[in-house]
């Protein structure tokens, strides 16, 4: 863990006497006082006296909800402009983080979006996986829920915390502070990659997370996303075809057992649901892997040895294929909007003792389906931009120079 400082003791300038002693034998160019104070790995811990988001701190209500049933789902992204002209009309800047995943838009207030802009936003998220917005002060929890409801029926999580304020049971609270136990040793890095609650019959689609309080710049707490479009495209055509004929079991049992072990309630009985390993997105028509390291327990219809091998193979693709990934360094009031149907994500540790507090709103998508006529993101974009065909047969020789 990196060392840290309390707010009152960030930097103490040297006295004239100590400065003269320290610099007496140094060349003139080396004796100037630094323009900024800096100590490697040290960050200021923010005080949270009179905390402004007290009503959004976590609680675990002991209630019981009925099982979820399938609800009608339509995708607003289908009505979005393919060039996103409504959304970008007021933007001051827009840029991609990587070719495969992640886009940041500046100059847009999420609290003031029109319906055509919301439709464009959905289409952009479906295309790019995750879209980032900085400094969304006006985008409070009520506005966040309203935008989520525009995209679909809001999901209520069975085990995680909800805000203390009544009526927000469909908001998930992310909360860690100086009193939280460091849990990094409890999980493998691949297990931490996940897509939210894929064990539901209609797992979430469009999902927003807003950071209320977090570590300062350089203090850790980044989130990473991995594109499952790109994971599908990383495989050979033979592997793609093989996986298209398979389904996987997604189970809520581990999550429920973990909550009970902590003495917390499980508000809805855990379920196990079978979903296709490859699904087709209703907006883009692109095929993607639909695999969740945190929830998939078995590949259906094949021997356990084969199932375990495939799970290990898919874990490695998601966790170690760098071009699938985008990493976001949060600032206060930043918002990430992603599509759980085509992304896995992972939190990162190492930000203690800073408080990290965020609120998440997710809506149900459609039941996952595979359309055999679906296309490949990589192949479609390579053809559109006249990019070279990707070599997937392992032939040839190359020198890795980076």
Short mmCIF file of C-alpha atoms in Angstrom, two decimals:
data_model
loop_
_atom_site.label_atom_id
_atom_site.label_comp_id
_atom_site.label_asym_id
_atom_site.label_seq_id
_atom_site.Cartn_x
_atom_site.Cartn_y
_atom_site.Cartn_z
CA UNK A 1 0.00 0.00 0.00
CA UNK A 2 1.35 3.43 -0.88
CA UNK A 3 2.10 5.73 2.06
CA UNK A 4 -0.29 8.58 2.65
CA UNK A 5 -0.58 11.89 4.46
CA UNK A 6 -3.22 13.47 6.60
CA UNK A 7 -4.54 16.72 5.21
CA UNK A 8 -2.68 18.93 7.67
CA UNK A 9 0.84 17.69 6.83
CA UNK A 10 1.26 17.63 3.08
CA UNK A 11 4.56 19.53 2.68
CA UNK A 12 6.93 21.42 4.99
CA UNK A 13 9.36 23.78 3.33
CA UNK A 14 12.97 23.64 4.54
CA UNK A 15 14.23 26.45 6.79
CA UNK A 16 16.90 28.79 5.49
CA UNK A 17 19.53 27.04 7.62
CA UNK A 18 18.67 23.50 6.51
CA UNK A 19 18.36 24.65 2.91
CA UNK A 20 21.83 26.26 2.98
CA UNK A 21 23.38 23.14 4.51
CA UNK A 22 21.74 20.85 2.00
CA UNK A 23 22.74 22.92 -1.02
CA UNK A 24 26.15 24.24 -0.02
CA UNK A 25 28.09 21.86 -2.25
CA UNK A 26 25.62 21.66 -5.13
CA UNK A 27 25.89 23.50 -8.44
CA UNK A 28 23.85 26.65 -8.82
CA UNK A 29 21.32 24.94 -11.13
CA UNK A 30 20.50 22.34 -8.47
CA UNK A 31 19.81 24.76 -5.61
CA UNK A 32 16.48 26.23 -6.79
CA UNK A 33 13.45 25.43 -4.65
CA UNK A 34 10.95 23.19 -6.51
CA UNK A 35 8.00 24.92 -8.10
CA UNK A 36 5.71 22.18 -6.73
CA UNK A 37 5.92 19.91 -3.72
CA UNK A 38 5.99 16.20 -4.47
CA UNK A 39 6.62 12.97 -2.59
CA UNK A 40 6.28 9.73 -4.59
CA UNK A 41 3.11 7.78 -3.81
CA UNK A 42 1.84 10.18 -1.14
CA UNK A 43 -1.65 11.66 -1.40
CA UNK A 44 -3.81 13.86 0.82
CA UNK A 45 -6.67 12.21 2.68
CA UNK A 46 -9.82 14.31 2.39
CA UNK A 47 -11.77 15.20 5.50
CA UNK A 48 -15.45 14.21 5.43
CA UNK A 49 -16.80 16.19 8.38
CA UNK A 50 -20.36 17.36 7.57
CA UNK A 51 -20.42 14.98 4.61
CA UNK A 52 -22.74 16.27 1.88
CA UNK A 53 -23.76 12.79 0.68
CA UNK A 54 -24.78 11.36 4.04
CA UNK A 55 -28.20 10.29 2.71
CA UNK A 56 -26.49 8.29 -0.04
CA UNK A 57 -24.25 6.31 2.29
CA UNK A 58 -25.00 2.56 2.35
CA UNK A 59 -27.54 0.52 4.24
CA UNK A 60 -28.68 -3.11 3.91
CA UNK A 61 -32.47 -3.27 4.38
CA UNK A 62 -33.74 -6.63 5.62
CA UNK A 63 -36.63 -7.11 3.22
CA UNK A 64 -37.68 -9.85 0.81
CA UNK A 65 -38.56 -9.35 -2.84
CA UNK A 66 -40.40 -11.71 -5.20
CA UNK A 67 -38.50 -13.39 -8.06
CA UNK A 68 -38.01 -11.31 -11.18
CA UNK A 69 -40.21 -12.00 -14.16
CA UNK A 70 -39.49 -11.13 -17.76
CA UNK A 71 -40.54 -7.61 -18.74
CA UNK A 72 -40.85 -5.92 -22.12
CA UNK A 73 -37.58 -4.37 -23.25
CA UNK A 74 -36.83 -2.08 -26.16
CA UNK A 75 -33.56 -0.36 -26.90
CA UNK A 76 -33.45 3.42 -27.24
CA UNK A 77 -30.21 3.15 -29.15
CA UNK A 78 -32.08 1.85 -32.19
CA UNK A 79 -33.56 5.36 -32.55
CA UNK A 80 -30.18 7.08 -32.15
CA UNK A 81 -28.45 8.88 -34.99
CA UNK A 82 -25.61 6.70 -36.37
CA UNK A 83 -23.38 9.81 -36.40
CA UNK A 84 -24.55 10.94 -32.92
CA UNK A 85 -25.24 14.45 -34.21
CA UNK A 86 -27.88 15.31 -31.58
CA UNK A 87 -25.63 14.30 -28.68
CA UNK A 88 -22.51 15.96 -30.04
CA UNK A 89 -24.18 19.22 -31.12
CA UNK A 90 -23.19 20.86 -27.83
CA UNK A 91 -19.96 18.94 -27.16
CA UNK A 92 -16.67 20.80 -26.90
CA UNK A 93 -14.58 17.68 -27.46
CA UNK A 94 -14.97 13.96 -28.06
CA UNK A 95 -12.22 11.35 -28.31
CA UNK A 96 -11.69 7.62 -28.05
CA UNK A 97 -9.41 6.12 -25.41
CA UNK A 98 -8.55 3.06 -27.53
CA UNK A 99 -9.69 1.77 -30.92
CA UNK A 100 -11.78 -0.99 -29.31
CA UNK A 101 -13.44 0.62 -26.29
CA UNK A 102 -13.93 3.84 -24.33
CA UNK A 103 -14.91 7.37 -25.39
CA UNK A 104 -14.90 10.65 -23.45
CA UNK A 105 -17.22 13.54 -24.25
CA UNK A 106 -16.71 17.04 -22.87
CA UNK A 107 -19.00 20.03 -22.76
CA UNK A 108 -22.26 18.11 -22.22
CA UNK A 109 -24.49 18.32 -19.15
CA UNK A 110 -26.11 14.93 -18.61
CA UNK A 111 -28.87 16.54 -16.54
CA UNK A 112 -30.11 18.52 -19.55
CA UNK A 113 -30.22 15.91 -22.32
CA UNK A 114 -33.13 15.94 -24.76
CA UNK A 115 -34.75 12.67 -25.81
CA UNK A 116 -32.91 12.62 -29.19
CA UNK A 117 -29.64 13.16 -27.30
CA UNK A 118 -30.49 10.31 -24.92
CA UNK A 119 -31.14 8.04 -27.90
CA UNK A 120 -27.78 9.01 -29.39
CA UNK A 121 -26.10 8.36 -26.04
CA UNK A 122 -27.57 4.85 -25.93
CA UNK A 123 -26.35 4.19 -29.46
CA UNK A 124 -22.87 5.48 -28.65
CA UNK A 125 -22.63 3.33 -25.50
CA UNK A 126 -23.76 0.31 -27.52
CA UNK A 127 -21.06 1.09 -30.07
CA UNK A 128 -18.14 2.03 -27.82
CA UNK A 129 -18.90 -0.01 -24.70
CA UNK A 130 -18.29 2.75 -22.15
CA UNK A 131 -18.56 6.55 -22.39
CA UNK A 132 -17.09 8.98 -19.84
CA UNK A 133 -18.28 12.43 -18.73
CA UNK A 134 -16.31 14.68 -16.39
CA UNK A 135 -17.56 16.96 -13.62
CA UNK A 136 -21.31 16.26 -13.80
CA UNK A 137 -22.29 18.34 -10.77
CA UNK A 138 -25.94 18.75 -11.85
CA UNK A 139 -26.43 15.03 -12.42
CA UNK A 140 -27.81 14.19 -8.97
CA UNK A 141 -29.24 10.83 -7.94
CA UNK A 142 -32.80 11.74 -8.98
CA UNK A 143 -31.67 12.84 -12.43
CA UNK A 144 -29.49 9.75 -12.70
CA UNK A 145 -32.49 7.52 -11.97
CA UNK A 146 -34.68 9.42 -14.45
CA UNK A 147 -32.16 8.87 -17.23
CA UNK A 148 -31.87 5.20 -16.29
CA UNK A 149 -35.67 4.84 -16.40
CA UNK A 150 -35.70 6.35 -19.88
CA UNK A 151 -33.55 3.44 -21.03
CA UNK A 152 -35.56 0.72 -19.28
CA UNK A 153 -36.87 -0.83 -16.06
CA UNK A 154 -34.42 -0.17 -13.23
CA UNK A 155 -32.77 -3.18 -11.61
CA UNK A 156 -32.91 -3.75 -7.84
CA UNK A 157 -29.90 -5.65 -6.56
CA UNK A 158 -30.57 -8.53 -4.16
CA UNK A 159 -27.49 -8.23 -1.95
CA UNK A 160 -25.57 -4.98 -2.31
CA UNK A 161 -26.17 -1.82 -0.30
CA UNK A 162 -28.71 0.87 -1.18
CA UNK A 163 -28.79 4.52 -0.08
CA UNK A 164 -30.01 5.48 3.39
CA UNK A 165 -32.59 7.78 1.83
CA UNK A 166 -35.89 5.90 1.39
CA UNK A 167 -37.22 5.19 -2.08
CA UNK A 168 -33.86 4.49 -3.72
CA UNK A 169 -33.90 0.69 -3.56
CA UNK A 170 -32.97 0.55 -7.26
CA UNK A 171 -29.70 2.41 -6.61
CA UNK A 172 -26.55 0.43 -5.84
CA UNK A 173 -24.06 2.10 -3.49
CA UNK A 174 -20.32 1.58 -3.90
CA UNK A 175 -18.70 2.53 -0.61
CA UNK A 176 -15.29 1.95 0.96
CA UNK A 177 -13.59 4.06 3.62
CA UNK A 178 -10.70 3.92 6.09
CA UNK A 179 -12.57 1.34 8.19
CA UNK A 180 -13.08 -1.11 5.32
CA UNK A 181 -11.10 -4.33 5.25
CA UNK A 182 -8.65 -4.79 2.38
CA UNK A 183 -10.12 -7.70 0.39
CA UNK A 184 -7.62 -8.04 -2.44
CA UNK A 185 -6.27 -11.35 -1.11
CA UNK A 186 -9.75 -12.92 -1.18
CA UNK A 187 -10.11 -12.95 -4.97
CA UNK A 188 -8.07 -13.82 -8.00
CA UNK A 189 -7.59 -10.94 -10.46
CA UNK A 190 -9.59 -12.79 -13.14
CA UNK A 191 -12.53 -13.34 -10.76
CA UNK A 192 -12.84 -9.61 -10.17
CA UNK A 193 -13.67 -9.08 -13.85
CA UNK A 194 -17.45 -9.24 -14.20
CA UNK A 195 -20.58 -7.97 -15.86
CA UNK A 196 -23.27 -6.99 -13.39
CA UNK A 197 -25.77 -9.65 -12.27
CA UNK A 198 -25.68 -11.72 -15.45
CA UNK A 199 -27.55 -14.45 -13.56
CA UNK A 200 -30.77 -12.45 -14.02
CA UNK A 201 -33.11 -13.53 -16.84
CA UNK A 202 -32.67 -10.03 -18.30
CA UNK A 203 -29.23 -8.81 -17.23
CA UNK A 204 -28.61 -5.04 -17.23
CA UNK A 205 -27.89 -3.05 -20.35
CA UNK A 206 -27.20 0.68 -19.92
CA UNK A 207 -25.58 1.41 -16.57
CA UNK A 208 -24.29 4.64 -15.04
CA UNK A 209 -21.89 5.13 -12.15
CA UNK A 210 -21.22 8.54 -10.62
CA UNK A 211 -18.33 9.15 -8.24
CA UNK A 212 -19.35 11.27 -5.25
CA UNK A 213 -16.10 11.05 -3.28
CA UNK A 214 -12.87 9.34 -4.19
CA UNK A 215 -9.12 9.32 -3.95
CA UNK A 216 -7.30 12.35 -5.33
CA UNK A 217 -5.45 12.13 -8.62
CA UNK A 218 -2.86 9.38 -8.35
CA UNK A 219 -4.54 7.88 -5.28
CA UNK A 220 -5.88 4.75 -6.98
CA UNK A 221 -9.43 3.48 -7.33
CA UNK A 222 -9.46 3.34 -11.13
CA UNK A 223 -12.00 1.18 -12.96
CA UNK A 224 -11.17 -0.96 -15.98
CA UNK A 225 -13.52 -2.17 -18.70
CA UNK A 226 -13.02 -4.95 -21.25
CA UNK A 227 -14.86 -5.13 -24.57
CA UNK A 228 -16.64 -8.42 -25.21
CA UNK A 229 -17.03 -7.41 -28.86
CA UNK A 230 -13.24 -7.41 -29.02
CA UNK A 231 -13.01 -10.63 -26.98
CA UNK A 232 -15.16 -12.35 -29.61
CA UNK A 233 -13.01 -10.89 -32.38
CA UNK A 234 -9.81 -12.08 -30.67
CA UNK A 235 -10.80 -15.71 -31.32
CA UNK A 236 -10.29 -17.78 -34.43
CA UNK A 237 -13.32 -18.39 -36.68
CA UNK A 238 -13.33 -22.02 -35.57
CA UNK A 239 -13.49 -21.08 -31.88
CA UNK A 240 -16.16 -18.48 -32.57
CA UNK A 241 -18.31 -21.07 -34.33
CA UNK A 242 -17.78 -23.61 -31.55
CA UNK A 243 -18.77 -21.19 -28.78
CA UNK A 244 -21.82 -20.00 -30.73
CA UNK A 245 -23.31 -23.45 -30.17
CA UNK A 246 -22.84 -23.36 -26.38
CA UNK A 247 -24.58 -21.88 -23.37
CA UNK A 248 -23.31 -21.17 -19.85
CA UNK A 249 -24.79 -21.22 -16.36
CA UNK A 250 -24.65 -17.88 -14.51
CA UNK A 251 -25.23 -18.31 -10.77
CA UNK A 252 -26.07 -15.87 -7.97
CA UNK A 253 -25.22 -18.41 -5.27
CA UNK A 254 -21.66 -17.28 -4.52
CA UNK A 255 -22.79 -13.67 -4.16
CA UNK A 256 -25.68 -14.65 -1.89
CA UNK A 257 -23.50 -16.91 0.26
CA UNK A 258 -20.96 -14.12 0.65
CA UNK A 259 -23.64 -11.73 1.89
CA UNK A 260 -25.00 -14.24 4.37
CA UNK A 261 -21.49 -14.94 5.68
CA UNK A 262 -21.21 -11.23 6.49
CA UNK A 263 -24.55 -11.29 8.31
CA UNK A 264 -26.28 -9.28 5.59
CA UNK A 265 -29.72 -9.99 4.15
CA UNK A 266 -30.37 -11.51 0.74
CA UNK A 267 -33.43 -9.68 -0.53
CA UNK A 268 -34.24 -12.00 -3.41
CA UNK A 269 -33.64 -15.75 -3.59
CA UNK A 270 -30.55 -16.54 -5.68
CA UNK A 271 -31.10 -17.91 -9.17
CA UNK A 272 -29.08 -19.74 -11.79
CA UNK A 273 -29.83 -18.87 -15.41
CA UNK A 274 -28.63 -20.31 -18.71
CA UNK A 275 -27.48 -17.81 -21.34
CA UNK A 276 -25.75 -18.15 -24.72
CA UNK A 277 -21.96 -17.77 -24.67
CA UNK A 278 -22.17 -15.57 -27.75
CA UNK A 279 -24.91 -12.96 -28.09
CA UNK A 280 -25.87 -10.38 -30.69
CA UNK A 281 -26.42 -6.74 -29.79
CA UNK A 282 -29.83 -5.39 -30.90
CA UNK A 283 -28.46 -1.94 -31.83
CA UNK A 284 -25.18 -2.68 -33.60
CA UNK A 285 -25.89 -6.20 -34.84
CA UNK A 286 -22.38 -7.17 -33.69
CA UNK A 287 -21.68 -10.47 -31.98
CA UNK A 288 -19.96 -10.45 -28.61
CA UNK A 289 -18.77 -12.91 -26.05
CA UNK A 290 -21.17 -13.07 -23.11
CA UNK A 291 -19.01 -14.50 -20.38
CA UNK A 292 -18.68 -13.44 -16.77
CA UNK A 293 -15.69 -14.67 -14.73
CA UNK A 294 -17.46 -13.80 -11.48
CA UNK A 295 -20.71 -15.68 -12.16
CA UNK A 296 -20.27 -18.38 -14.82
CA UNK A 297 -20.01 -21.78 -13.13
CA UNK A 298 -20.30 -24.22 -16.03
CA UNK A 299 -20.50 -24.51 -19.79
CA UNK A 300 -23.59 -26.58 -20.55
CA UNK A 301 -23.61 -29.88 -22.43
CA UNK A 302 -19.89 -30.73 -22.42
CA UNK A 303 -17.60 -32.65 -20.01
CA UNK A 304 -16.42 -30.79 -16.91
CA UNK A 305 -12.78 -31.00 -18.03
CA UNK A 306 -13.69 -29.30 -21.28
CA UNK A 307 -15.90 -26.76 -19.49
CA UNK A 308 -13.13 -25.86 -17.05
CA UNK A 309 -10.65 -25.47 -19.91
CA UNK A 310 -12.98 -23.13 -21.81
CA UNK A 311 -13.67 -21.07 -18.67
CA UNK A 312 -9.92 -20.73 -18.07
CA UNK A 313 -9.36 -19.76 -21.71
CA UNK A 314 -12.07 -17.09 -21.64
CA UNK A 315 -10.82 -15.77 -18.30
CA UNK A 316 -7.38 -15.29 -19.85
CA UNK A 317 -8.73 -13.49 -22.92
CA UNK A 318 -10.73 -11.03 -20.81
CA UNK A 319 -8.09 -10.40 -18.13
CA UNK A 320 -4.90 -10.32 -20.21
CA UNK A 321 -5.72 -9.08 -23.73
CA UNK A 322 -4.66 -5.45 -23.41
CA UNK A 323 -6.33 -4.09 -26.55
CA UNK A 324 -9.71 -5.10 -25.05
CA UNK A 325 -9.17 -2.82 -22.05
CA UNK A 326 -9.72 0.79 -21.12
CA UNK A 327 -8.76 2.27 -17.74
CA UNK A 328 -10.48 5.32 -16.23
CA UNK A 329 -8.99 7.54 -13.53
CA UNK A 330 -11.93 9.05 -11.67
CA UNK A 331 -12.46 12.58 -10.45
CA UNK A 332 -15.25 13.90 -8.25
CA UNK A 333 -18.64 14.02 -10.05
CA UNK A 334 -17.32 12.05 -13.03
CA UNK A 335 -19.78 9.64 -14.66
CA UNK A 336 -19.15 6.44 -16.59
CA UNK A 337 -21.98 5.05 -18.72
CA UNK A 338 -21.49 1.52 -20.02
CA UNK A 339 -23.34 -1.39 -21.59
CA UNK A 340 -23.21 -4.50 -19.39
CA UNK A 341 -24.22 -6.66 -22.36
CA UNK A 342 -20.90 -6.11 -24.11
CA UNK A 343 -18.49 -5.14 -21.32
CA UNK A 344 -16.86 -6.70 -18.34
CA UNK A 345 -15.37 -4.38 -15.75
CA UNK A 346 -13.12 -4.58 -12.72
CA UNK A 347 -12.40 -2.31 -9.78
CA UNK A 348 -8.80 -1.80 -8.69
CA UNK A 349 -7.48 -1.92 -5.14
CA UNK A 350 -4.73 0.11 -3.52
CA UNK A 351 -6.62 3.33 -2.73
CA UNK A 352 -6.85 2.98 1.07
CA UNK A 353 -7.30 4.93 3.31
CA UNK A 354 -9.27 7.20 0.98
CA UNK A 355 -13.06 7.11 0.92
CA UNK A 356 -14.51 5.90 -2.36
CA UNK A 357 -18.25 6.51 -2.70
CA UNK A 358 -20.26 6.12 -5.89
CA UNK A 359 -23.85 5.41 -6.91
CA UNK A 360 -24.86 3.10 -9.73
CA UNK A 361 -28.12 2.89 -11.68
CA UNK A 362 -28.77 0.05 -14.14
CA UNK A 363 -31.74 -0.93 -16.27
CA UNK A 364 -32.77 -4.37 -17.48
CA UNK A 365 -31.92 -5.26 -21.05
CA UNK A 366 -33.46 -7.94 -23.22
CA UNK A 367 -32.99 -11.65 -22.64
CA UNK A 368 -29.64 -12.50 -24.31
CA UNK A 369 -30.00 -14.08 -27.76
CA UNK A 370 -27.67 -15.08 -30.58
CA UNK A 371 -28.65 -13.99 -34.09
CA UNK A 372 -26.59 -16.15 -36.50
CA UNK A 373 -26.71 -13.31 -39.04
CA UNK A 374 -24.89 -10.99 -36.63
CA UNK A 375 -21.60 -9.47 -37.73
CA UNK A 376 -18.16 -8.80 -36.29
CA UNK A 377 -17.25 -5.35 -34.96
CA UNK A 378 -13.66 -5.73 -36.08
CA UNK A 379 -14.48 -6.96 -39.57
CA UNK A 380 -17.11 -4.26 -40.14
CA UNK A 381 -14.91 -1.39 -38.96
CA UNK A 382 -11.84 -2.70 -40.78
CA UNK A 383 -13.84 -2.76 -44.02
CA UNK A 384 -15.31 0.70 -43.34
CA UNK A 385 -11.92 2.32 -42.66
CA UNK A 386 -9.88 0.21 -45.10
CA UNK A 387 -7.77 -1.35 -42.35
CA UNK A 388 -5.70 -4.52 -42.88
CA UNK A 389 -7.24 -7.89 -42.14
CA UNK A 390 -6.21 -9.29 -38.76
CA UNK A 391 -4.04 -12.42 -38.84
CA UNK A 392 -5.57 -15.10 -36.62
CA UNK A 393 -3.84 -18.25 -37.79
CA UNK A 394 -0.60 -17.75 -35.85
CA UNK A 395 1.57 -17.85 -38.98
CA UNK A 396 4.45 -15.58 -39.84
CA UNK A 397 7.24 -14.13 -37.75
CA UNK A 398 7.31 -10.80 -35.97
CA UNK A 399 9.61 -8.93 -33.64
CA UNK A 400 7.83 -7.40 -30.64
CA UNK A 401 9.52 -4.04 -30.19
CA UNK A 402 7.59 -2.14 -27.54
#
